[in-house]
Amino acid sequence: MIKVVLIGTGKVAKHLFKAFYISKQIELVQVIGRSKTSLLPFKELVDTSTNYENIKDADIYIIAISDTAINPVSEHLKTNKKFVVHTSGSTPMKSISSAHRKGVFYPLQTFSSGREIDLSEVPFCLETEYKEDYRLLQKLAHAVSEKVYSINSEQRKLLHLAAVYVNNFTNHMYFQGNKYCEKAGVPFSILTPLIIETAKKIEELSPYEAQTGPGRRNDKDTSKSLEGLIGDPIQKDIFALVTKSIENTYDQEL
Amino acid sequence: MIKVVLIGTGKVAKHLFKAFYISKQIELVQVIGRSKTSLLPFKELVDTSTNYENIKDADIYIIAISDTAINPVSEHLKTNKKFVVHTSGSTPMKSISSAHRKGVFYPLQTFSSGREIDLSEVPFCLETEYKEDYRLLQKLAHAVSEKVYSINSEQRKLLHLAAVYVNNFTNHMYFQGNKYCEKAGVPFSILTPLIIETAKKIEELSPYEAQTGPGRRNDKDTSKSLEGLIGDPIQKDIFALVTKSIENTYDQEL
């Protein structure tokens, strides 16, 4: 059994907790949280504490908290030369205090409260300072997921940028779509089949092949006419730039 | 049985053809195409012609061709006061020649060759010049889909803009994500679970609620650091503007 202490009580911590709790290969020894309230969902099931002085012995300490708190919390941990990992996409491994053996355990997924995620489908991106620690972290990842990748800090930064595009920016495109549905007095759910198909297409076609629409056809009349519906100057700029970027991508082809 | 003549042999025409062909409420009397080659996939199953002079009698004539060809083709049709509809999201109903009773039969979906689409899930946006024609078009739509909406030309233009965001622009976000995966030497498939979850979330949460990431948290350090990875000036501008637009959306909240 791999002994794990989980530090953090947010969305990522909660999802990891659930998967660790039911795994037969993992012994969840403790959850550390900032406040007694934040620990309430865990305290019936596992030892909890708000005090870093009371931290228990474990094979892996997982820091699943906000990016800026990773370094100070890792400095706090009185666990010299223990194996300490964080779960952040945008934080380098070296942000963890050098008092520990460092590592990263980054689940590449978007977690929302109230939405169940099947962790077995979530890609885990691993990095460690030492080879032996990698083997242990890999074992932990495989206990909860089928998809485990070795990703160094530089690769992870690029992956995080890619994730911002396909998740954060994509969701903001949905937000814009929603706005124009409201303006038309049509329920946003009319776009759901299109949104789902756009995502699923990517399992078979590359985004390069999957592209359709006026930008791809270099149909400037249609693009201009649609742009004319946009009032807000920032949104007008975004529309024009993304259209230009699509046109440029297929420039050679037409 | 509703008698239908289909004009066009492209992606939309092919998907409509399949659904019409198996429907017991629809009699597909003819497919009209530009060339004999384009008609090859249809000619074993239905009467076909390249000559508008040979057009057969039908209840509805469906023009499923490129936007700019809709008007000239409708002018060509020697079917005075027949019911003629187009399938375009971005073309007003009035583009159809006034020699006919006009209408629109717009399937709000992205069609790619080689990908099957279940038309029964696809929202059909209908508009007609005359009330009686609406009833007929509605019957046709219900024969192939469960989702039928009455959408006028003004609403459809806004919907088309929304579709450009959630489909064309979203796919271009995937394209950018793919680029950074390639740069990191990581297969793009590592992002598939995130892409699918981002889309599925929208069935339960509004895009406003579903937003996550540095823009939403107004975490300008992370956004700046990610922007620093981007070389191309247009992409840098898009990154900065979309981030700004997300920050502005949640400005009041923080």
PDB file of N, CA, C and O in Angstrom, chain A residues 200-248:
ATOM      1  N   LYS A 200     -16.138  15.961 -30.405  1.00  0.00           N
ATOM      2  CA  LYS A 200     -15.962  14.533 -30.718  1.00  0.00           C
ATOM      3  C   LYS A 200     -15.207  14.300 -32.022  1.00  0.00           C
ATOM      4  O   LYS A 200     -14.487  13.318 -32.167  1.00  0.00           O
ATOM      5  N   LYS A 201     -15.410  15.231 -32.963  1.00  0.00           N
ATOM      6  CA  LYS A 201     -14.726  15.158 -34.250  1.00  0.00           C
ATOM      7  C   LYS A 201     -13.217  14.969 -34.079  1.00  0.00           C
ATOM      8  O   LYS A 201     -12.548  14.327 -34.882  1.00  0.00           O
ATOM      9  N   ILE A 202     -12.706  15.604 -33.014  1.00  0.00           N
ATOM     10  CA  ILE A 202     -11.280  15.662 -32.745  1.00  0.00           C
ATOM     11  C   ILE A 202     -10.700  14.297 -32.378  1.00  0.00           C
ATOM     12  O   ILE A 202      -9.488  14.085 -32.414  1.00  0.00           O
ATOM     13  N   GLU A 203     -11.582  13.339 -32.053  1.00  0.00           N
ATOM     14  CA  GLU A 203     -11.095  11.989 -31.781  1.00  0.00           C
ATOM     15  C   GLU A 203     -10.745  11.263 -33.078  1.00  0.00           C
ATOM     16  O   GLU A 203     -10.025  10.276 -33.061  1.00  0.00           O
ATOM     17  N   GLU A 204     -11.292  11.766 -34.200  1.00  0.00           N
ATOM     18  CA  GLU A 204     -11.032  11.118 -35.494  1.00  0.00           C
ATOM     19  C   GLU A 204     -10.199  11.969 -36.445  1.00  0.00           C
ATOM     20  O   GLU A 204      -9.414  11.449 -37.220  1.00  0.00           O
ATOM     21  N   LEU A 205     -10.453  13.279 -36.413  1.00  0.00           N
ATOM     22  CA  LEU A 205      -9.754  14.180 -37.339  1.00  0.00           C
ATOM     23  C   LEU A 205      -8.816  15.093 -36.561  1.00  0.00           C
ATOM     24  O   LEU A 205      -9.104  15.452 -35.419  1.00  0.00           O
ATOM     25  N   SER A 206      -7.720  15.512 -37.174  1.00  0.00           N
ATOM     26  CA  SER A 206      -6.876  16.538 -36.553  1.00  0.00           C
ATOM     27  C   SER A 206      -7.625  17.860 -36.623  1.00  0.00           C
ATOM     28  O   SER A 206      -8.475  18.048 -37.501  1.00  0.00           O
ATOM     29  N   PRO A 207      -7.317  18.816 -35.707  1.00  0.00           N
ATOM     30  CA  PRO A 207      -7.995  20.119 -35.790  1.00  0.00           C
ATOM     31  C   PRO A 207      -7.770  20.785 -37.145  1.00  0.00           C
ATOM     32  O   PRO A 207      -8.632  21.512 -37.625  1.00  0.00           O
ATOM     33  N   TYR A 208      -6.620  20.522 -37.764  1.00  0.00           N
ATOM     34  CA  TYR A 208      -6.361  21.100 -39.080  1.00  0.00           C
ATOM     35  C   TYR A 208      -7.395  20.603 -40.096  1.00  0.00           C
ATOM     36  O   TYR A 208      -7.962  21.392 -40.847  1.00  0.00           O
ATOM     37  N   GLU A 209      -7.642  19.302 -40.083  1.00  0.00           N
ATOM     38  CA  GLU A 209      -8.609  18.717 -41.022  1.00  0.00           C
ATOM     39  C   GLU A 209     -10.050  19.083 -40.670  1.00  0.00           C
ATOM     40  O   GLU A 209     -10.903  19.203 -41.544  1.00  0.00           O
ATOM     41  N   ALA A 210     -10.333  19.204 -39.362  1.00  0.00           N
ATOM     42  CA  ALA A 210     -11.718  19.372 -38.895  1.00  0.00           C
ATOM     43  C   ALA A 210     -12.264  20.778 -39.135  1.00  0.00           C
ATOM     44  O   ALA A 210     -13.468  20.993 -39.059  1.00  0.00           O
ATOM     45  N   GLN A 211     -11.378  21.739 -39.422  1.00  0.00           N
ATOM     46  CA  GLN A 211     -11.821  23.137 -39.554  1.00  0.00           C
ATOM     47  C   GLN A 211     -12.840  23.312 -40.679  1.00  0.00           C
ATOM     48  O   GLN A 211     -12.657  22.788 -41.775  1.00  0.00           O
ATOM     49  N   THR A 212     -13.914  24.036 -40.387  1.00  0.00           N
ATOM     50  CA  THR A 212     -14.887  24.431 -41.410  1.00  0.00           C
ATOM     51  C   THR A 212     -15.209  25.913 -41.207  1.00  0.00           C
ATOM     52  O   THR A 212     -14.643  26.547 -40.320  1.00  0.00           O
ATOM     53  N   GLY A 213     -16.115  26.448 -41.999  1.00  0.00           N
ATOM     54  CA  GLY A 213     -16.586  27.817 -41.784  1.00  0.00           C
ATOM     55  C   GLY A 213     -15.982  28.836 -42.722  1.00  0.00           C
ATOM     56  O   GLY A 213     -15.103  28.521 -43.529  1.00  0.00           O
ATOM     57  N   PRO A 214     -16.473  30.093 -42.620  1.00  0.00           N
ATOM     58  CA  PRO A 214     -16.061  31.144 -43.566  1.00  0.00           C
ATOM     59  C   PRO A 214     -14.550  31.423 -43.554  1.00  0.00           C
ATOM     60  O   PRO A 214     -13.983  31.692 -44.607  1.00  0.00           O
ATOM     61  N   GLY A 215     -13.909  31.343 -42.385  1.00  0.00           N
ATOM     62  CA  GLY A 215     -12.458  31.576 -42.310  1.00  0.00           C
ATOM     63  C   GLY A 215     -11.701  30.554 -43.134  1.00  0.00           C
ATOM     64  O   GLY A 215     -10.807  30.878 -43.915  1.00  0.00           O
ATOM     65  N   ARG A 216     -12.084  29.313 -42.983  1.00  0.00           N
ATOM     66  CA  ARG A 216     -11.434  28.220 -43.710  1.00  0.00           C
ATOM     67  C   ARG A 216     -11.608  28.373 -45.224  1.00  0.00           C
ATOM     68  O   ARG A 216     -10.712  28.094 -45.999  1.00  0.00           O
ATOM     69  N   ARG A 217     -12.819  28.826 -45.636  1.00  0.00           N
ATOM     70  CA  ARG A 217     -13.103  28.989 -47.076  1.00  0.00           C
ATOM     71  C   ARG A 217     -12.595  30.321 -47.606  1.00  0.00           C
ATOM     72  O   ARG A 217     -12.756  30.621 -48.778  1.00  0.00           O
ATOM     73  N   ASN A 218     -12.006  31.124 -46.704  1.00  0.00           N
ATOM     74  CA  ASN A 218     -11.579  32.480 -47.045  1.00  0.00           C
ATOM     75  C   ASN A 218     -12.755  33.293 -47.611  1.00  0.00           C
ATOM     76  O   ASN A 218     -12.582  34.118 -48.506  1.00  0.00           O
ATOM     77  N   ASP A 219     -13.935  33.052 -47.041  1.00  0.00           N
ATOM     78  CA  ASP A 219     -15.165  33.713 -47.472  1.00  0.00           C
ATOM     79  C   ASP A 219     -15.286  35.020 -46.671  1.00  0.00           C
ATOM     80  O   ASP A 219     -15.969  35.108 -45.661  1.00  0.00           O
ATOM     81  N   LYS A 220     -14.601  36.052 -47.171  1.00  0.00           N
ATOM     82  CA  LYS A 220     -14.468  37.318 -46.436  1.00  0.00           C
ATOM     83  C   LYS A 220     -15.804  38.062 -46.322  1.00  0.00           C
ATOM     84  O   LYS A 220     -16.041  38.764 -45.343  1.00  0.00           O
ATOM     85  N   ASP A 221     -16.681  37.892 -47.322  1.00  0.00           N
ATOM     86  CA  ASP A 221     -17.991  38.558 -47.266  1.00  0.00           C
ATOM     87  C   ASP A 221     -18.798  38.077 -46.063  1.00  0.00           C
ATOM     88  O   ASP A 221     -19.345  38.881 -45.308  1.00  0.00           O
ATOM     89  N   THR A 222     -18.879  36.762 -45.890  1.00  0.00           N
ATOM     90  CA  THR A 222     -19.625  36.207 -44.762  1.00  0.00           C
ATOM     91  C   THR A 222     -18.996  36.637 -43.440  1.00  0.00           C
ATOM     92  O   THR A 222     -19.695  37.058 -42.507  1.00  0.00           O
ATOM     93  N   SER A 223     -17.666  36.568 -43.342  1.00  0.00           N
ATOM     94  CA  SER A 223     -16.997  36.956 -42.090  1.00  0.00           C
ATOM     95  C   SER A 223     -17.278  38.423 -41.760  1.00  0.00           C
ATOM     96  O   SER A 223     -17.603  38.757 -40.618  1.00  0.00           O
ATOM     97  N   LYS A 224     -17.173  39.283 -42.757  1.00  0.00           N
ATOM     98  CA  LYS A 224     -17.427  40.718 -42.542  1.00  0.00           C
ATOM     99  C   LYS A 224     -18.860  40.956 -42.090  1.00  0.00           C
ATOM    100  O   LYS A 224     -19.130  41.763 -41.203  1.00  0.00           O
ATOM    101  N   SER A 225     -19.779  40.247 -42.740  1.00  0.00           N
ATOM    102  CA  SER A 225     -21.185  40.428 -42.416  1.00  0.00           C
ATOM    103  C   SER A 225     -21.478  39.965 -40.990  1.00  0.00           C
ATOM    104  O   SER A 225     -22.239  40.611 -40.255  1.00  0.00           O
ATOM    105  N   LEU A 226     -20.845  38.861 -40.543  1.00  0.00           N
ATOM    106  CA  LEU A 226     -21.030  38.394 -39.159  1.00  0.00           C
ATOM    107  C   LEU A 226     -20.375  39.365 -38.182  1.00  0.00           C
ATOM    108  O   LEU A 226     -20.941  39.689 -37.140  1.00  0.00           O
ATOM    109  N   GLU A 227     -19.188  39.846 -38.525  1.00  0.00           N
ATOM    110  CA  GLU A 227     -18.482  40.799 -37.653  1.00  0.00           C
ATOM    111  C   GLU A 227     -19.342  42.045 -37.421  1.00  0.00           C
ATOM    112  O   GLU A 227     -19.294  42.652 -36.354  1.00  0.00           O
ATOM    113  N   GLY A 228     -20.108  42.410 -38.457  1.00  0.00           N
ATOM    114  CA  GLY A 228     -20.974  43.581 -38.365  1.00  0.00           C
ATOM    115  C   GLY A 228     -22.043  43.469 -37.280  1.00  0.00           C
ATOM    116  O   GLY A 228     -22.617  44.476 -36.858  1.00  0.00           O
ATOM    117  N   LEU A 229     -22.325  42.247 -36.818  1.00  0.00           N
ATOM    118  CA  LEU A 229     -23.329  42.049 -35.769  1.00  0.00           C
ATOM    119  C   LEU A 229     -22.762  42.325 -34.379  1.00  0.00           C
ATOM    120  O   LEU A 229     -23.503  42.395 -33.402  1.00  0.00           O
ATOM    121  N   ILE A 230     -21.420  42.443 -34.299  1.00  0.00           N
ATOM    122  CA  ILE A 230     -20.762  42.564 -32.988  1.00  0.00           C
ATOM    123  C   ILE A 230     -20.603  44.026 -32.619  1.00  0.00           C
ATOM    124  O   ILE A 230     -20.076  44.813 -33.412  1.00  0.00           O
ATOM    125  N   GLY A 231     -21.056  44.405 -31.420  1.00  0.00           N
ATOM    126  CA  GLY A 231     -20.958  45.786 -30.996  1.00  0.00           C
ATOM    127  C   GLY A 231     -19.682  46.083 -30.223  1.00  0.00           C
ATOM    128  O   GLY A 231     -18.959  47.024 -30.550  1.00  0.00           O
ATOM    129  N   ASP A 232     -19.369  45.264 -29.232  1.00  0.00           N
ATOM    130  CA  ASP A 232     -18.238  45.493 -28.325  1.00  0.00           C
ATOM    131  C   ASP A 232     -16.900  45.487 -29.067  1.00  0.00           C
ATOM    132  O   ASP A 232     -16.604  44.557 -29.827  1.00  0.00           O
ATOM    133  N   PRO A 233     -16.073  46.549 -28.884  1.00  0.00           N
ATOM    134  CA  PRO A 233     -14.825  46.647 -29.658  1.00  0.00           C
ATOM    135  C   PRO A 233     -13.836  45.498 -29.406  1.00  0.00           C
ATOM    136  O   PRO A 233     -13.203  45.017 -30.352  1.00  0.00           O
ATOM    137  N   ILE A 234     -13.707  45.049 -28.146  1.00  0.00           N
ATOM    138  CA  ILE A 234     -12.790  43.925 -27.870  1.00  0.00           C
ATOM    139  C   ILE A 234     -13.275  42.667 -28.605  1.00  0.00           C
ATOM    140  O   ILE A 234     -12.485  41.944 -29.218  1.00  0.00           O
ATOM    141  N   GLN A 235     -14.591  42.431 -28.553  1.00  0.00           N
ATOM    142  CA  GLN A 235     -15.124  41.238 -29.224  1.00  0.00           C
ATOM    143  C   GLN A 235     -14.954  41.324 -30.737  1.00  0.00           C
ATOM    144  O   GLN A 235     -14.700  40.320 -31.407  1.00  0.00           O
ATOM    145  N   LYS A 236     -15.090  42.529 -31.271  1.00  0.00           N
ATOM    146  CA  LYS A 236     -14.880  42.753 -32.716  1.00  0.00           C
ATOM    147  C   LYS A 236     -13.439  42.402 -33.093  1.00  0.00           C
ATOM    148  O   LYS A 236     -13.187  41.730 -34.084  1.00  0.00           O
ATOM    149  N   ASP A 237     -12.486  42.863 -32.242  1.00  0.00           N
ATOM    150  CA  ASP A 237     -11.068  42.570 -32.485  1.00  0.00           C
ATOM    151  C   ASP A 237     -10.796  41.069 -32.426  1.00  0.00           C
ATOM    152  O   ASP A 237     -10.072  40.529 -33.272  1.00  0.00           O
ATOM    153  N   ILE A 238     -11.363  40.411 -31.400  1.00  0.00           N
ATOM    154  CA  ILE A 238     -11.150  38.965 -31.268  1.00  0.00           C
ATOM    155  C   ILE A 238     -11.704  38.249 -32.490  1.00  0.00           C
ATOM    156  O   ILE A 238     -11.038  37.397 -33.087  1.00  0.00           O
ATOM    157  N   PHE A 239     -12.920  38.633 -32.904  1.00  0.00           N
ATOM    158  CA  PHE A 239     -13.533  37.994 -34.075  1.00  0.00           C
ATOM    159  C   PHE A 239     -12.636  38.161 -35.305  1.00  0.00           C
ATOM    160  O   PHE A 239     -12.351  37.200 -36.028  1.00  0.00           O
ATOM    161  N   ALA A 240     -12.181  39.393 -35.528  1.00  0.00           N
ATOM    162  CA  ALA A 240     -11.364  39.674 -36.721  1.00  0.00           C
ATOM    163  C   ALA A 240     -10.036  38.914 -36.668  1.00  0.00           C
ATOM    164  O   ALA A 240      -9.588  38.348 -37.673  1.00  0.00           O
ATOM    165  N   LEU A 241      -9.410  38.877 -35.479  1.00  0.00           N
ATOM    166  CA  LEU A 241      -8.095  38.226 -35.351  1.00  0.00           C
ATOM    167  C   LEU A 241      -8.178  36.706 -35.497  1.00  0.00           C
ATOM    168  O   LEU A 241      -7.336  36.096 -36.162  1.00  0.00           O
ATOM    169  N   VAL A 242      -9.180  36.106 -34.857  1.00  0.00           N
ATOM    170  CA  VAL A 242      -9.295  34.642 -34.954  1.00  0.00           C
ATOM    171  C   VAL A 242      -9.638  34.258 -36.398  1.00  0.00           C
ATOM    172  O   VAL A 242      -9.083  33.295 -36.947  1.00  0.00           O
ATOM    173  N   THR A 243     -10.512  35.055 -37.034  1.00  0.00           N
ATOM    174  CA  THR A 243     -10.839  34.801 -38.444  1.00  0.00           C
ATOM    175  C   THR A 243      -9.577  34.893 -39.312  1.00  0.00           C
ATOM    176  O   THR A 243      -9.305  34.017 -40.137  1.00  0.00           O
ATOM    177  N   LYS A 244      -8.792  35.947 -39.083  1.00  0.00           N
ATOM    178  CA  LYS A 244      -7.524  36.150 -39.821  1.00  0.00           C
ATOM    179  C   LYS A 244      -6.599  34.950 -39.601  1.00  0.00           C
ATOM    180  O   LYS A 244      -5.963  34.457 -40.533  1.00  0.00           O
ATOM    181  N   SER A 245      -6.518  34.501 -38.344  1.00  0.00           N
ATOM    182  CA  SER A 245      -5.635  33.390 -38.005  1.00  0.00           C
ATOM    183  C   SER A 245      -6.070  32.103 -38.718  1.00  0.00           C
ATOM    184  O   SER A 245      -5.226  31.335 -39.197  1.00  0.00           O
ATOM    185  N   ILE A 246      -7.387  31.890 -38.816  1.00  0.00           N
ATOM    186  CA  ILE A 246      -7.883  30.709 -39.555  1.00  0.00           C
ATOM    187  C   ILE A 246      -7.559  30.876 -41.048  1.00  0.00           C
ATOM    188  O   ILE A 246      -7.048  29.962 -41.690  1.00  0.00           O
ATOM    189  N   GLU A 247      -7.837  32.074 -41.579  1.00  0.00           N
ATOM    190  CA  GLU A 247      -7.537  32.324 -43.000  1.00  0.00           C
ATOM    191  C   GLU A 247      -6.060  32.057 -43.296  1.00  0.00           C
ATOM    192  O   GLU A 247      -5.722  31.388 -44.274  1.00  0.00           O
ATOM    193  N   ASN A 248      -5.178  32.566 -42.418  1.00  0.00           N
ATOM    194  CA  ASN A 248      -3.733  32.381 -42.614  1.00  0.00           C
ATOM    195  C   ASN A 248      -3.351  30.899 -42.608  1.00  0.00           C
ATOM    196  O   ASN A 248      -2.474  30.471 -43.364  1.00  0.00           O
TER     197      ASN A 248
END
